[in-house]
XYZ file of C-alpha atoms in Angstrom:
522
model
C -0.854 44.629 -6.814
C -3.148 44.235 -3.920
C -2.797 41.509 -1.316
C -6.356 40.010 -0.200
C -6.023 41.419 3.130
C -6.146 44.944 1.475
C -8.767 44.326 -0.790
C -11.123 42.979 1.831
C -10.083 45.789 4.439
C -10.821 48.756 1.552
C -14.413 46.527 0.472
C -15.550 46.754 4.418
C -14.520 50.749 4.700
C -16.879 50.748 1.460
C -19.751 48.812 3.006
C -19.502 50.916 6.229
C -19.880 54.293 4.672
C -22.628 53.182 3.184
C -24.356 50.887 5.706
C -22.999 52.275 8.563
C -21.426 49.848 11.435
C -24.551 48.237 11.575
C -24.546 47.007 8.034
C -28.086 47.356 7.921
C -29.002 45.129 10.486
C -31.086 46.100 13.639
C -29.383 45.787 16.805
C -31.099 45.222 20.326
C -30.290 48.725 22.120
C -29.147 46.883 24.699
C -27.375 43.596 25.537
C -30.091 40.593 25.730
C -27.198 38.403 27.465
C -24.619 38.139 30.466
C -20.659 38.229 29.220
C -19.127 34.688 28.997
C -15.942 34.297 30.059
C -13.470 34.000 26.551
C -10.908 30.959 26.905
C -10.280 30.726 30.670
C -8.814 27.061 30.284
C -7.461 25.426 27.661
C -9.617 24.654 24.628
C -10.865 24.887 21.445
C -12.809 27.633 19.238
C -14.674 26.485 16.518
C -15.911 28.876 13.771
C -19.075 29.432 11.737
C -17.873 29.584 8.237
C -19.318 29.785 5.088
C -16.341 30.751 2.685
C -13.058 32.217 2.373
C -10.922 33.695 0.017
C -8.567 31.309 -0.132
C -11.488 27.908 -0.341
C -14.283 29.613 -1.887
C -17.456 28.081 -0.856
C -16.776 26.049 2.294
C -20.606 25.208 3.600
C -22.903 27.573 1.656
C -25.709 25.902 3.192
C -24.424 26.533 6.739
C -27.343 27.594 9.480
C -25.554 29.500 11.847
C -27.568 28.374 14.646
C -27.561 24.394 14.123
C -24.375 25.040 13.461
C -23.260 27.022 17.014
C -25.214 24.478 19.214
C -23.627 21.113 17.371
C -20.737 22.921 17.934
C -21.149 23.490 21.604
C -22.232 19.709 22.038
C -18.786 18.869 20.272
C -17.313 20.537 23.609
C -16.348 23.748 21.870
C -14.767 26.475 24.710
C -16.139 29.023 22.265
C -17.543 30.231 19.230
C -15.965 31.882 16.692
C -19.142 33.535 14.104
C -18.080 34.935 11.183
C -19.382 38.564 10.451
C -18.139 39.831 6.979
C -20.389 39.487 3.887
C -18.027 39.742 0.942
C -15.641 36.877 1.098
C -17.098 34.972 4.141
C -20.601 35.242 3.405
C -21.187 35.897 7.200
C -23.092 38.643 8.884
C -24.181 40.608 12.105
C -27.400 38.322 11.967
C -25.446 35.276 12.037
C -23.664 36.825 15.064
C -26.962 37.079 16.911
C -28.300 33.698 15.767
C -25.024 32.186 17.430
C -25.768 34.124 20.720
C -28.920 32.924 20.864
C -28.180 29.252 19.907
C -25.382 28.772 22.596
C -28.066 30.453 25.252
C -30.422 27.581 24.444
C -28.191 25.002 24.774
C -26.943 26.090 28.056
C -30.314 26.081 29.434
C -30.932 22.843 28.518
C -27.762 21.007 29.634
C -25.567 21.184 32.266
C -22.911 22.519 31.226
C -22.186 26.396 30.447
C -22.548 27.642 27.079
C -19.272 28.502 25.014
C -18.388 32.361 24.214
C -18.816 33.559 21.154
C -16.217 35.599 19.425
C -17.359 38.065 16.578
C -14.795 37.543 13.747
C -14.297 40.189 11.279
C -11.681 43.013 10.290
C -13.057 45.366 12.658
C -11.517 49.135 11.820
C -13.842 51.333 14.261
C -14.300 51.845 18.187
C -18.223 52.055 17.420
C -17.864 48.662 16.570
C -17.137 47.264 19.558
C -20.479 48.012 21.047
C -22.289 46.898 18.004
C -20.191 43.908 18.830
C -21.068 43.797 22.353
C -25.177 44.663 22.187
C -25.226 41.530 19.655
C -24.451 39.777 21.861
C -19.981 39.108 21.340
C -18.326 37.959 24.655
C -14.895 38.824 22.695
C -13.502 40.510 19.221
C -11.215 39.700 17.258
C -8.711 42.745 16.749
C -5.986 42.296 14.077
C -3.288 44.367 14.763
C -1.884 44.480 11.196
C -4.534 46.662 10.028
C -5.266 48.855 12.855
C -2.771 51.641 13.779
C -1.666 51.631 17.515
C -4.179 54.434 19.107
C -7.057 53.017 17.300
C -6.369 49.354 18.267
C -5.872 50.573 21.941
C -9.111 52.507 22.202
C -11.082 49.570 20.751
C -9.328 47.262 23.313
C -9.911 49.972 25.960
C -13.499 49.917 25.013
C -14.377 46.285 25.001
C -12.602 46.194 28.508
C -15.001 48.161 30.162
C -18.021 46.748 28.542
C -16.014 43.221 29.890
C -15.488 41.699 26.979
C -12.504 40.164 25.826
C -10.132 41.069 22.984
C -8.314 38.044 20.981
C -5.458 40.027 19.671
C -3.675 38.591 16.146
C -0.149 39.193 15.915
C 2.640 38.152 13.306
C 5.069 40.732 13.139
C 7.381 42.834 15.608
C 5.272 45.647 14.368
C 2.519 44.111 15.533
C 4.198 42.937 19.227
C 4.512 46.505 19.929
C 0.642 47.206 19.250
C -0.019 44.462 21.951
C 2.352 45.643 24.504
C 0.840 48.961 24.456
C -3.085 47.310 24.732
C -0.906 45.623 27.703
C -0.231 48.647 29.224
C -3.557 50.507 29.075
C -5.786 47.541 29.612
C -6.265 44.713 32.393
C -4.401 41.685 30.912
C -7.510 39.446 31.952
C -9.532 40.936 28.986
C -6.773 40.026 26.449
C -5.967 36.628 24.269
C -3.243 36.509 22.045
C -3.540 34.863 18.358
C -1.417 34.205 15.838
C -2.728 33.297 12.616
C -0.415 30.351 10.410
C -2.655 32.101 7.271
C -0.685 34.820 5.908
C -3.731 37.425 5.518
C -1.896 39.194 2.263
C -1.014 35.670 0.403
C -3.101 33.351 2.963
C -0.229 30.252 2.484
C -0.067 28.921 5.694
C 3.350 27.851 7.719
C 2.313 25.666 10.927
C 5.578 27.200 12.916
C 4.358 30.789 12.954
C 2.451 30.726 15.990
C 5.444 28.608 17.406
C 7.921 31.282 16.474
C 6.093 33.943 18.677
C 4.977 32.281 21.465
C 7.946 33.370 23.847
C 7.877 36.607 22.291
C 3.683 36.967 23.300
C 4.691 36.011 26.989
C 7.299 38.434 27.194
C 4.707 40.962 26.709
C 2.061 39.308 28.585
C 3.835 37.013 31.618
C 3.883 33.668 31.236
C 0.469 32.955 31.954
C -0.680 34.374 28.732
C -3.221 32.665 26.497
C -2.556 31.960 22.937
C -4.425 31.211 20.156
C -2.951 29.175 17.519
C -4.895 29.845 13.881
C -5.484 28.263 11.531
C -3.965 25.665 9.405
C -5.293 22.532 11.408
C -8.032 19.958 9.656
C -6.884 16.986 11.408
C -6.919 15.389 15.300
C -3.268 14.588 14.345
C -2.300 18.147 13.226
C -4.399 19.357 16.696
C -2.311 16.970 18.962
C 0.783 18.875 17.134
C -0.618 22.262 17.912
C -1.827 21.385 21.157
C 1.716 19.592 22.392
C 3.718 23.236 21.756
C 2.197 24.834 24.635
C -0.878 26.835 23.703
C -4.356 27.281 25.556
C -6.176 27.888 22.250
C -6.638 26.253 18.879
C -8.719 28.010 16.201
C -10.571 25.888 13.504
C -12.624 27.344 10.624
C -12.312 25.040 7.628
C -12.373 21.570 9.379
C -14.875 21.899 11.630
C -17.358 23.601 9.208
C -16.889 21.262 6.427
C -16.280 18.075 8.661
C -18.922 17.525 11.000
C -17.247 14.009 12.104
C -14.322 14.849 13.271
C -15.338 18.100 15.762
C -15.486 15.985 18.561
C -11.601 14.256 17.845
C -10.755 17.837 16.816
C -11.187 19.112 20.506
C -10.424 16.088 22.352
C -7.167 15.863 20.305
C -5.532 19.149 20.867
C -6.984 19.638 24.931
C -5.572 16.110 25.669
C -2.306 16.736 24.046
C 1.037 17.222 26.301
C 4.353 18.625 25.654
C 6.569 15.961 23.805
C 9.884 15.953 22.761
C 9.337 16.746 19.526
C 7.196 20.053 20.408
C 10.401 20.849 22.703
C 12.733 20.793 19.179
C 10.797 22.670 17.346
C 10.360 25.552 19.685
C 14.300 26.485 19.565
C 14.664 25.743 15.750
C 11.602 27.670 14.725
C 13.864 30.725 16.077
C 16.131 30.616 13.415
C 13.701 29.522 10.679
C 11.652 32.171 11.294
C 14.160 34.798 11.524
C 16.549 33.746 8.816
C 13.327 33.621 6.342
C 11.013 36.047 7.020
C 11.518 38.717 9.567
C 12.735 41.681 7.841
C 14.314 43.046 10.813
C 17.333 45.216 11.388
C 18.939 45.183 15.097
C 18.254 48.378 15.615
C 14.234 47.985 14.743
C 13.906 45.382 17.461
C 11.151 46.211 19.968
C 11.129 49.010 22.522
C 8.443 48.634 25.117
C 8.757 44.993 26.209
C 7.688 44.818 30.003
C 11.204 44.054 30.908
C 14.743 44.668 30.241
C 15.447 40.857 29.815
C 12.430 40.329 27.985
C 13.874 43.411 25.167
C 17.313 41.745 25.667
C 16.065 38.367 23.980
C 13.996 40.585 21.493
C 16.652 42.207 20.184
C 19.516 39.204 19.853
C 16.643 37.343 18.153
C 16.400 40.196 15.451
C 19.409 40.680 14.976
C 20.000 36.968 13.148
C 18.288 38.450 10.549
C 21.273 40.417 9.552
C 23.245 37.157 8.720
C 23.479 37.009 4.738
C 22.629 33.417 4.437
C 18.917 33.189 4.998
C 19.066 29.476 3.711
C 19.839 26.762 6.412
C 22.613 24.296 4.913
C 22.579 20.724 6.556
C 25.695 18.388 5.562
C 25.028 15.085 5.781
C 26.339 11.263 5.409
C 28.887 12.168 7.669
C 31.107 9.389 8.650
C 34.347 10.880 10.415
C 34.739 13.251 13.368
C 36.815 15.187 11.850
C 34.361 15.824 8.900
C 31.933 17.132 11.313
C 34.047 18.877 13.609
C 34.700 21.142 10.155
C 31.403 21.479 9.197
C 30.312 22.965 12.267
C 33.518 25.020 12.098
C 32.798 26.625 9.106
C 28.513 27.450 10.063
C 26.192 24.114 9.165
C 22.956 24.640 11.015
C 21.933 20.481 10.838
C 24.784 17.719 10.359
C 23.602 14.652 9.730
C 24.021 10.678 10.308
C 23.005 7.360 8.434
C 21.719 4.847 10.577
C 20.748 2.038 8.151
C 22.104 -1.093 7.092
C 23.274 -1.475 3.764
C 23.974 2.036 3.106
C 27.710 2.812 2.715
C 27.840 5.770 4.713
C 25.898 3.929 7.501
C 27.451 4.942 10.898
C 25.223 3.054 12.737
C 27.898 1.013 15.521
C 32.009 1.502 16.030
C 31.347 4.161 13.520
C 29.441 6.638 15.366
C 30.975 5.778 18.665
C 34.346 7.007 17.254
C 32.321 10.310 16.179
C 30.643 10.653 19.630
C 33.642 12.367 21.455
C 33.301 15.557 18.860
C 29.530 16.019 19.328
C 30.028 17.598 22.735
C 31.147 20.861 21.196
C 29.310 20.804 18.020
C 26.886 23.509 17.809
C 24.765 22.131 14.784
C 21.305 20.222 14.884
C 22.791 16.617 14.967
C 20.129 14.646 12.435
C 19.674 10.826 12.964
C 18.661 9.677 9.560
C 16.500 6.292 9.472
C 14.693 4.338 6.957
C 13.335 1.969 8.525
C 11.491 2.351 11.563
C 11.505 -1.243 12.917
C 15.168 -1.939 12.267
C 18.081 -2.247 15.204
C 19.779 0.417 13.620
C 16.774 3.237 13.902
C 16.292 2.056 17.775
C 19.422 3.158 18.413
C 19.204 6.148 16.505
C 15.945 6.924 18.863
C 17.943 5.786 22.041
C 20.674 8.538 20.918
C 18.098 11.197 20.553
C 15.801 10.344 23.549
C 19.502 11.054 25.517
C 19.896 14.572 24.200
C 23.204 12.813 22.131
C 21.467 13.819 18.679
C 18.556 16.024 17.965
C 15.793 14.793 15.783
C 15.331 12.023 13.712
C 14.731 12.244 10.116
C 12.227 9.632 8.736
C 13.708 8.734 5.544
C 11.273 7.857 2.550
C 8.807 5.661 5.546
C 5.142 6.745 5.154
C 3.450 8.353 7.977
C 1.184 5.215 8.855
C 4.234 2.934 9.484
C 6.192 5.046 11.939
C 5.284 4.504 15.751
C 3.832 6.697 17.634
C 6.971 6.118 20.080
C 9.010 7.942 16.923
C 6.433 10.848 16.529
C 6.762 11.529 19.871
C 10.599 11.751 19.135
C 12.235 15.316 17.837
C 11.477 14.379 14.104
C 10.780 15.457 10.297
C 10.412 13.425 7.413
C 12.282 13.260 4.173
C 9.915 12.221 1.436
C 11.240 11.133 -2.277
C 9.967 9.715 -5.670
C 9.737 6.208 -4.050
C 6.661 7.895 -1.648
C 4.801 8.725 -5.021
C 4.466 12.385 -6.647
C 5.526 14.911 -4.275
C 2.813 16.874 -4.218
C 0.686 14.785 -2.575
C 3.256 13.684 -0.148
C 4.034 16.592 1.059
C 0.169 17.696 1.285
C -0.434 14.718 2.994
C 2.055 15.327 5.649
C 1.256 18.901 5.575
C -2.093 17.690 6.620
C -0.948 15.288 9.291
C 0.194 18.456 11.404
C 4.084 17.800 10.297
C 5.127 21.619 10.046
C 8.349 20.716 8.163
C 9.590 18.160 5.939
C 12.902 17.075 3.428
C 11.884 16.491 -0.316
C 14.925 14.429 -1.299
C 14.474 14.256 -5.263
C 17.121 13.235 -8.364
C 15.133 15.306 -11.155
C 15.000 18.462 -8.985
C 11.986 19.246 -8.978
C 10.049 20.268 -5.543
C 6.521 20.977 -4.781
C 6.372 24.446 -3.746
C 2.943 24.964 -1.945
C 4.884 24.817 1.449
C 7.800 25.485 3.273
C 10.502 24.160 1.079
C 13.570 22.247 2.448
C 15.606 20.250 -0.443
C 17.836 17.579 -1.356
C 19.213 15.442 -4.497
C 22.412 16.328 -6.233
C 23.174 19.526 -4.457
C 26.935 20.598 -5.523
C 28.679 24.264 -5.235
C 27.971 24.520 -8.484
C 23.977 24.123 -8.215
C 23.181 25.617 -5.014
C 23.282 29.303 -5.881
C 20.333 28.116 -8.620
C 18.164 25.847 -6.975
C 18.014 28.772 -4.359
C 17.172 31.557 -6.476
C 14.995 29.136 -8.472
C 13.020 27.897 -5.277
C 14.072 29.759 -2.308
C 13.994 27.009 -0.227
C 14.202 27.532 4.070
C 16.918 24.476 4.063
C 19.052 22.612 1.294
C 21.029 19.385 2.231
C 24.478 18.399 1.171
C 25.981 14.763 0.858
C 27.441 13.571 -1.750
C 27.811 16.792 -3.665
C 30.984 17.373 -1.398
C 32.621 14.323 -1.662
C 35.106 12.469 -4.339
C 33.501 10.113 -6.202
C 35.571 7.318 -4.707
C 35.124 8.246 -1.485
C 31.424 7.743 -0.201
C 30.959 9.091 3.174
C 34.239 10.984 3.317
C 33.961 15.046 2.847
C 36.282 16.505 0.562
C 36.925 19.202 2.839
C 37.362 21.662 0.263
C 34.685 20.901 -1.649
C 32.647 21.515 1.803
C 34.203 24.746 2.178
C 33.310 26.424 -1.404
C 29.795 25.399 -0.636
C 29.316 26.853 3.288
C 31.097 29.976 1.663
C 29.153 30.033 -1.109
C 26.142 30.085 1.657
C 27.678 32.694 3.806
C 27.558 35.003 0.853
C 24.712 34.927 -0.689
C-alpha cells in the first residue's frame, strides 16, 4: 500500500509532464524582486494553507495575499506559501500573490518584509528558477524524496541565484544528503528542518526534531539554523519548541485556521529560553528515538560527518538500536535502596519515587534519605512522582530535582491548569488516568499543550493510541509481553506487578528479575 508521501510525489510527476514546471502558470522572465534574507535570527514562519491530507479543508476561503500581509503584521520572519494543487489546494499564483503582498507591506511600514519560502515537493533543478523568478527567497527541499545528486544540484542552483534552501531531514539517510549539500554549497544558503509529521503516515511525535538537533550541527557547526515542523497549534506548545534550542518554528495549521493567536504564536516561541525541562528531554529523546524508530545497524551509521568526533557520536548513537528491548521499562514505588540499586543492576531506564502523603509506598522524608546514598551510581532516570502540586511533599520532590538529585517529575493524575509554571519549568511529564476523564481527550489535550510525552496509568487497560504511547496499570511478567505486542508502547511502568501482595513498596526481587529479562529478550 502506498504511503501519502508517495501518492502525492507520483500525482506531481503526473501534473509536471503534463503542465510542465510551470503548471500552467505564466512566470515573469525575470525576477520582479530583491532576495530576502531566509531566517537570519530567530523566528517564526507562518504558512499559507488551504488543506492537507491529513485535515482536509483547513481555510478554503484563504486569500493568499490578505493572508501573507496579516501574517507579516503578526511579526512573521517569513512566509511559508504553499504551491501544490492536489492535496493543498495551493499554487504558483499564490506564490506570486505572497511576493507581492509582503513587498507592499514593507513599503508601507518600517520594518522589512518577511521571506517567503515556496513549499512544495519539488523533484526538478528547473524548478528552482521557476521558484526563484516568482519571486521565492528560499525552497523547501525534502531530502526523503530526492536522491543525493539531484538534491545537491538543486541546492547548488538556488545558491547561486542566492536563495536559500530549508533542507527537511528525519532519517540518517537523509543526514548524509545534507552533509553532502554541506560540502558543495556555502552553509549561509542552507536551513535545516525537521518535520514532527511523518510524510508517509503524517502522525506527528513532538521529539523528532529534538532527536536530531545535535546530529544537524554536527553536519553544519553549531551555529546551524533549525527548523522545527510542525505539530505546534498553541503559544504553550511554541514556548516548548522554542525552549529546546531552535532558531525556527514552522506553523501551517494554527496560524491559518486561528487568526487570534498568530501574534502569541510568535511572541511565544522567540521569547522562550532554555529551561530545565528542555535540558531533560534533549538526552532522553536519544534513546527514545533510537530504541523506537531508527532502523539502524552499527555498521550503517553515517560516513561523511565533518569530523571524526562528530561520526564517533553518530555511530555509538546507532548502534543502541541493536539492543533487543526497544521498550523502555520504568520500576517504580520504590521504597528501599537496595530495591533500586537492583533495578538499575539488571537495565531499568526510569526508577521511580512516591512523594505523597497517604500513599503507602510514599518515600517522601527518612525514607528517601536512607535511599539517597545509592542514587550516586544509579544510571536510571530517577522519577519524582507527585500528586499534588501544592503539597510539602511535591516541593521537596522539586527541590530534589532542581539539585540534579532526581531527574524529572512526574505529575500524577493533576490537570495541566493547576500545576505552576515553577513545575513546568521543572524536567517533567504527566501521568494521566480515568480520574482525568476519558483518555483520549486527556492525552489530546496535553498533546496540544506542547507536552511531547506523557504516562496513561489505567486499571481496564485500555490506552489511547493516537500518540506516543507510554503505559501503566497492572503490568505483571505475565502481561507485559501482550500489552506490548498489543500496543507497542515506547515505555511500560512496573509497581506493584513485582511485589508480594503483603508487601507494598517492597520488590520481590525475583519477580523484578523475570520481568527486566523478559524485556531484554524480546
Amino acid at each position: 500500500m502506498k504511503d501519502i508521501l508517495t501518492t502525492i510525489v507520483e500525482k506531481r510527476k503526473d501534473d509536471i509532464s503534463r503542465l510542465g514546471v510551470t503548471f500552467g502558470f505564466k512566470i515573469p522572465e525575470s525576477r520582479q524582486r530583491p532576495i530576502h534574507p531566509f531566517l537570519p535570527e530567530k523566528g517564526v514562519i507562518l504558512e499559507v494553507k488551504r488543506a492537507s491530507p491529513s485535515k482536509g479543508d483547513i481555510a478554503p476561503g484563504l486569500n493568499a495575499a490578505e493572508t501573507a500581509r496579516s501574517y507579516a503584521e503578526a511579526g512573521a520572519a517569513a512566509i511559508s506559501c504553499l504551491t501544490e494543487s492536489n492535496f493543498f489546494k495551493g499554487n504558483l499564483e499564490d506564490l506570486m500573490q505572497v511576493c507581492a503582498a509582503v513587498d507592499s507591506f514593507e513599503k508601507s511600514n518600517s520594518r522589512p518584509a518577511p521571506a517567503v519560502l515556496r513549499k512544495d515537493f519539488l523533484l526538478y533543478p528547473d524548478e528552482v528558477e521557476i521558484s526563484y523568478r516568482a519571486g521565492a527567497d528560499a525552497i523547501l527541499l525534502i531530502a526523503r524524496i530526492l536522491d543525493e545528486a539531484v538534491i545537491v544540484d538543486m541546492a547548488k542552483k538556488a545558491a547561486s541565484f542566492g536563495m536559500t534552501c530549508l533542507v527537511e531531514v528525519r532519517s540518517p539517510a537523509d543526514l548524509e544528503k545534507l552533509s553532502a549539500i554541506a560540502e558543495a554549497v556555502d552553509k549561509k544558503f542552507i536551513v535545516c528542518g525537521v518535520n514532527s509529521r511523518d510524510l508517509a503516515t503524517f502522525k506527528i511525535d513532538l521529539l523528532k526534531p529534538c532527536a536530531l538537533l545535535e546530529k544537524i550541527r554536527m553536519v553544519l557547526g553549531d551555529n546551524a539554523r533549525v527548523v522545527f515542523e510542525s505539530g505546534i497549534r498553541t503559544p504553550e506548545a511554541a514556548r516548548f519548541a522554542g525552549s529546546l534550542g531552535f532558531g525556527g518554528m514552522l506553523l501551517g495549521e494554527a496560524a491559518a485556521k486561528a487568526p487570534e493567536l498568530r501574534c502569541q504564536l510568535v511572541k511565544a516561541f522567540v521569547e522562550a529560553r532554555p529551561t530545565k525541562n528542555a535540558e531533560f528531554w534533549s538526552p532522553v529523546v536519544e534513546c527514545l528515538q533510537n530504541k523506537q524508530s531508527l532502523s539502524l545497524s552499527k555498521g550503517e551509521a553515517s560516513t561523511r560527518f565533518n569530523n571524526s568526533e562528530a561520526r564517533a557520536s553518530f555511530d555509538t548513537t546507532a548502534g543502541l538500536v541493536n539492543h533487543p528491548n526497544t521498550t523502555l521499562i520504568k520500576i517504580c514505588g520504590l521504597t528501599r535502596a537496595e530495591d533500586v540499586t537492583f533495578a538499575d543492576s539488571l537495565g531499568a531506564d526510569f526508577v521511580g519515587f512516591i512523594f505523597a502523603a497517604g500513599f503507602a509506598r510514599n518515600v517522601c522524608g527518612e525514607r528517601f534519605e536512607k535511599i539517597l546514598p545509592a542514587l550516586k551510581n544509579v544510571k536510571a532516570k530517577k522519577v519524582a512522582v507527585i500528586t499534588d502540586p501544592k503539597s510539602p511533599e511535591a516541593a521537596a520532590a522539586a527541590r530534589y530535582v532542581e539539585e540534579g538529585i532526581l531527574d524529572c517529575l512526574q505529575l500524577h493524575g493533576i490537570a495541566y491548569e493547576k500545576v505552576p509554571q515553577s513545575l513546568l519549568d521543572l524536567p517533567h511529564y504527566f501521568a494521566i488516568t480515568e480520574k482525568n476523564g476519558p483518555l483520549e481527550e486527556a492525552a489530546e489535550k496535553l498533546f496540544l499543550m506542547g507536552e511531547p510525552r506523557f504516562l496513561q496509568d489505567s486499571k481496564s487497560q485500555n490506552y489511547a493510541t493516537n500518540h506516543k504511547l507510554w503505559l501503566a496499570g497492572g503490568v505483571t511478567a505475565e502481561n507485559a509481553a501482550e500489552l506490548i505486542a498489543r500496543y507497542q508502547p515506547e515505555l511500560i511502568d512496573v509497581s506493584s506487578g513485582i511485589e508480594d501482595a503483603d508487601k507494598p513498596g517492597i520488590k520481590n526481587h525475583k519477580k523484578m528479575s523475570v520481568i527486566l529479562n523478559l524485556f531484554q529478550n524480546l
